[in-house]
Short mmCIF file of C-alpha atoms in Angstrom, two decimals:
data_model
loop_
_atom_site.label_atom_id
_atom_site.label_comp_id
_atom_site.label_asym_id
_atom_site.label_seq_id
_atom_site.Cartn_x
_atom_site.Cartn_y
_atom_site.Cartn_z
CA GLN U 1 0.91 19.92 -13.57
CA TYR U 2 4.25 18.26 -14.39
CA VAL U 3 4.81 17.59 -10.70
CA ASP U 4 1.37 15.98 -10.46
CA GLY U 5 2.16 13.76 -13.44
CA ILE U 6 5.51 12.63 -12.04
CA THR U 7 3.99 12.08 -8.60
CA MET U 8 1.21 9.91 -10.01
CA ILE U 9 3.77 7.78 -11.89
CA ILE U 10 5.80 7.35 -8.69
CA ILE U 11 2.66 6.44 -6.71
CA VAL U 12 1.76 3.77 -9.27
CA LEU U 13 5.31 2.37 -9.15
CA ASN U 14 5.23 2.46 -5.35
CA THR U 15 1.93 0.58 -5.32
CA LEU U 16 3.23 -2.09 -7.72
CA ILE U 17 6.32 -2.62 -5.57
CA TRP U 18 4.12 -2.88 -2.46
CA VAL U 19 2.07 -5.55 -4.24
CA VAL U 20 5.21 -7.58 -4.96
CA GLU U 21 6.57 -6.97 -1.45
CA ALA U 22 3.39 -8.08 0.33
CA GLN U 23 3.12 -11.10 -1.97
CA TYR U 24 6.71 -12.13 -1.21
CA GLU U 25 6.40 -11.55 2.53
CA GLY U 26 3.14 -13.50 2.60
CA GLU U 27 4.75 -16.45 0.83
CA GLU U 28 7.58 -16.43 3.37
CA PHE U 29 5.11 -16.37 6.26
CA GLY U 30 3.29 -19.21 4.51
CA HIS U 31 6.36 -21.44 4.91
CA TYR U 32 6.27 -20.70 8.63
CA VAL U 33 2.51 -21.07 9.13
CA LEU U 34 2.14 -24.24 7.05
CA GLN U 35 5.32 -25.66 8.62
CA ASP U 36 6.88 -26.47 5.27
CA GLY U 37 10.23 -25.63 6.74
CA PRO U 38 12.15 -22.36 6.71
CA GLY U 39 12.89 -20.74 3.39
CA ASP U 40 16.21 -19.42 2.24
CA SER U 41 17.01 -17.02 5.09
CA ALA U 42 19.86 -15.32 3.22
CA ALA U 43 17.68 -14.68 0.16
CA HIS U 44 14.83 -13.51 2.39
CA PHE U 45 17.10 -11.08 4.22
CA ALA U 46 18.48 -9.72 0.95
CA SER U 47 15.02 -9.31 -0.56
CA ARG U 48 13.62 -7.67 2.56
CA SER U 49 16.60 -5.28 2.66
CA ALA U 50 15.98 -4.35 -0.99
CA PHE U 51 12.31 -3.66 -0.32
CA ARG U 52 13.19 -1.58 2.74
CA VAL U 53 15.62 0.52 0.67
CA LEU U 54 12.91 1.09 -1.95
CA ASP U 55 10.47 2.07 0.81
CA LEU U 56 13.01 4.55 2.11
CA ILE U 57 13.48 6.09 -1.35
CA PHE U 58 9.73 6.46 -1.89
CA ASP U 59 9.23 7.95 1.59
CA ILE U 60 11.93 10.54 0.96
CA PHE U 61 10.42 11.39 -2.44
CA PHE U 62 6.96 12.01 -1.00
CA LEU U 63 8.37 14.19 1.77
CA ILE U 64 10.21 16.24 -0.85
CA GLU U 65 7.01 16.43 -2.91
CA LEU U 66 5.03 17.75 0.06
CA GLY U 67 7.75 20.30 0.81
CA PHE U 68 7.76 21.41 -2.83
CA ARG U 69 3.99 21.90 -2.79
CA VAL U 70 4.14 23.94 0.40
CA VAL U 71 6.89 26.18 -0.99
CA SER U 72 5.62 26.55 -4.57
CA THR U 73 1.87 26.83 -3.94
CA PRO U 74 1.37 27.91 -0.32
CA ASP U 75 -2.01 29.51 -1.11
CA SER U 76 -3.43 26.17 -2.26
CA ILE U 77 -2.50 24.44 1.01
CA SER U 78 -5.35 24.64 3.48
CA LEU U 79 -5.63 22.61 6.66
CA ALA U 80 -9.37 22.56 6.17
CA THR U 81 -9.16 20.31 3.09
CA PHE U 82 -9.32 16.53 3.38
CA GLU U 83 -6.56 16.15 0.79
CA THR U 84 -4.11 18.30 2.74
CA LEU U 85 -4.83 16.47 5.99
CA GLY U 86 -4.26 13.19 4.17
CA MET U 87 -0.93 14.40 2.79
CA ILE U 88 0.18 15.51 6.25
CA PHE U 89 -0.84 12.16 7.75
CA MET U 90 1.05 10.28 5.05
CA ALA U 91 4.07 12.53 5.58
CA LEU U 92 4.08 11.65 9.29
CA LEU U 93 3.91 7.96 8.39
CA SER U 94 6.80 8.43 5.96
CA ILE U 95 8.85 10.09 8.70
CA ALA U 96 8.03 7.22 11.06
CA GLU U 97 9.05 4.64 8.45
CA ILE U 98 12.29 6.48 7.70
CA ALA U 99 13.10 6.70 11.41
CA MET U 100 12.48 2.98 11.91
CA LEU U 101 14.51 2.01 8.85
CA LEU U 102 17.43 4.16 9.98
CA CYS U 103 17.22 2.66 13.47
CA GLN U 104 17.29 -0.85 11.99
CA HIS U 105 20.27 0.10 9.83
CA SER U 106 22.04 1.44 12.92
CA GLY U 107 21.55 -1.86 14.71
CA LEU U 108 18.82 -0.66 17.06
CA HIS U 109 15.92 -3.00 17.73
CA VAL U 110 12.65 -2.05 16.09
CA SER U 111 9.61 -4.25 16.54
CA GLU U 112 8.58 -5.87 13.26
CA ASP U 113 4.97 -5.71 14.42
CA VAL U 114 5.14 -1.93 14.75
CA PHE U 115 6.81 -1.63 11.35
CA HIS U 116 4.09 -3.75 9.69
CA TYR U 117 1.33 -1.65 11.30
CA VAL U 118 2.90 1.61 10.10
CA HIS U 119 3.55 0.10 6.69
CA ALA U 120 -0.08 -1.06 6.48
CA LEU U 121 -1.32 2.49 7.10
CA ALA U 122 1.16 3.89 4.58
CA CYS U 123 -0.27 1.54 1.94
CA PHE U 124 -3.34 3.77 1.75
CA ARG U 125 -1.10 6.23 -0.08
CA SER U 126 -2.01 4.21 -3.18
CA LEU U 127 -5.48 5.81 -3.00
CA ARG U 128 -3.86 8.94 -4.40
CA CYS U 129 -4.03 7.12 -7.73
CA LEU U 130 -7.63 8.30 -7.78
CA ARG U 131 -6.40 11.83 -8.46
CA THR U 132 -5.13 10.60 -11.80
CA LEU U 133 -8.64 9.54 -12.78
CA ALA U 134 -9.83 13.13 -12.49
CA HIS U 135 -8.01 13.85 -15.77
CA PHE U 136 -10.14 11.32 -17.66
CA LYS U 137 -13.65 11.75 -18.96
CA GLY U 138 -14.95 8.50 -17.56
CA PRO U 139 -14.73 9.34 -13.85
CA GLN U 140 -16.26 12.76 -14.50
CA LEU U 141 -19.25 11.08 -16.09
CA LEU U 142 -19.46 8.67 -13.17
CA LEU U 143 -19.54 11.53 -10.68
CA LYS U 144 -22.26 13.28 -12.72
CA ALA U 145 -24.97 10.70 -12.02
CA CYS U 146 -23.73 8.08 -14.53
CA GLN U 147 -24.72 9.97 -17.68
CA ARG U 148 -23.16 7.26 -19.82
CA PHE U 149 -23.70 3.76 -18.49
CA LEU U 150 -20.83 1.89 -20.12
CA HIS U 151 -18.22 4.54 -19.41
CA SER U 152 -19.43 4.89 -15.84
CA LEU U 153 -19.45 1.13 -15.28
CA PHE U 154 -15.89 0.81 -16.56
CA TRP U 155 -14.59 3.59 -14.36
CA ALA U 156 -16.56 2.25 -11.40
CA MET U 157 -14.60 -0.97 -11.76
CA VAL U 158 -11.37 1.03 -11.87
CA PHE U 159 -12.33 2.84 -8.65
CA LEU U 160 -13.26 -0.48 -7.05
CA SER U 161 -9.94 -2.01 -8.12
CA VAL U 162 -7.98 0.83 -6.54
CA PHE U 163 -9.85 0.50 -3.24
CA MET U 164 -9.50 -3.29 -3.26
CA THR U 165 -5.77 -3.08 -3.93
CA SER U 166 -5.22 -0.57 -1.12
CA SER U 167 -7.34 -2.60 1.31
CA ALA U 168 -5.62 -5.86 0.34
CA LEU U 169 -2.19 -4.30 0.91
CA ALA U 170 -3.22 -2.94 4.31
CA LEU U 171 -4.85 -6.22 5.32
CA ALA U 172 -1.92 -8.40 4.23
CA ASN U 173 0.63 -6.20 6.01
CA THR U 174 -1.47 -6.02 9.19
CA LEU U 175 -1.89 -9.79 9.41
CA PHE U 176 1.85 -10.43 9.09
CA THR U 177 2.00 -9.83 12.85
CA TYR U 178 -0.61 -12.53 13.47
CA TYR U 179 1.33 -15.46 11.99
CA GLY U 180 3.94 -15.39 14.73
CA SER U 181 1.38 -15.12 17.52
CA SER U 182 0.31 -17.81 19.97
CA ALA U 183 -2.93 -18.53 18.08
CA SER U 184 -3.61 -22.11 17.05
CA ILE U 185 -1.98 -23.41 13.89
CA ASP U 186 -5.42 -24.07 12.39
CA ASP U 187 -6.47 -20.45 12.85
CA ARG U 188 -3.20 -19.12 11.43
CA THR U 189 -3.43 -21.50 8.48
CA TRP U 190 -7.03 -20.44 7.78
CA ILE U 191 -6.09 -16.75 7.89
CA TRP U 192 -3.01 -17.24 5.71
CA GLN U 193 -4.89 -19.25 3.10
CA ARG U 194 -7.34 -16.36 2.62
CA TYR U 195 -5.30 -13.24 3.39
CA GLY U 196 -1.66 -14.36 3.59
CA THR U 197 -0.43 -12.72 0.37
CA THR U 198 -1.43 -9.76 -1.77
CA PHE U 199 -3.32 -11.85 -4.31
CA ARG U 200 -4.98 -14.07 -1.70
CA SER U 201 -6.17 -10.93 0.09
CA MET U 202 -7.41 -9.34 -3.14
CA TYR U 203 -9.26 -12.51 -4.13
CA SER U 204 -10.94 -12.75 -0.71
CA LEU U 205 -12.03 -9.11 -0.96
CA PHE U 206 -13.25 -9.77 -4.51
CA GLU U 207 -15.40 -12.61 -3.17
CA LEU U 208 -16.84 -10.26 -0.57
CA THR U 209 -17.84 -7.75 -3.23
#
């Protein structure tokens, strides 16, 4: 139970840092797409390096967490459960991210496009925040045919917010590879204006819902 609590706190922190990271990266790509001139390259490199270090720390933590669960509660780990398959998939993504970060640190070339795609998939780790909601009465009422309307409505909005945040993070990170493509400047500008940063992406998804 204590491990679950600590893990949920780390997942929330990880998600918040991803929000800031995607917002910052999107703003930097905005300078490029809108042709406002290059930003401060030294500051951008330093910020990106800091975010990459934080990503590395979180990836290592979640690998340790999975190893701890396997060792401490082997009977509860079943390959037939969706949750376990999700944890294994996220662990593989963490290993891929760690490998790419170490390669970059060693001076080896790693495609930024590949890194953004892997990072976009890893952003769905934030959906594990939903496990935290199982400890509250509201989500239980929601899953029991909305026995209390106001409580259920509130927690429905919380669920929707979690899904929107995860989708916005994945979408923003995926589209980072598009801004440097050979597409027309008008198309890239249109995409960036709606999905270029975390908050632009979230607002566009909010409009869709």
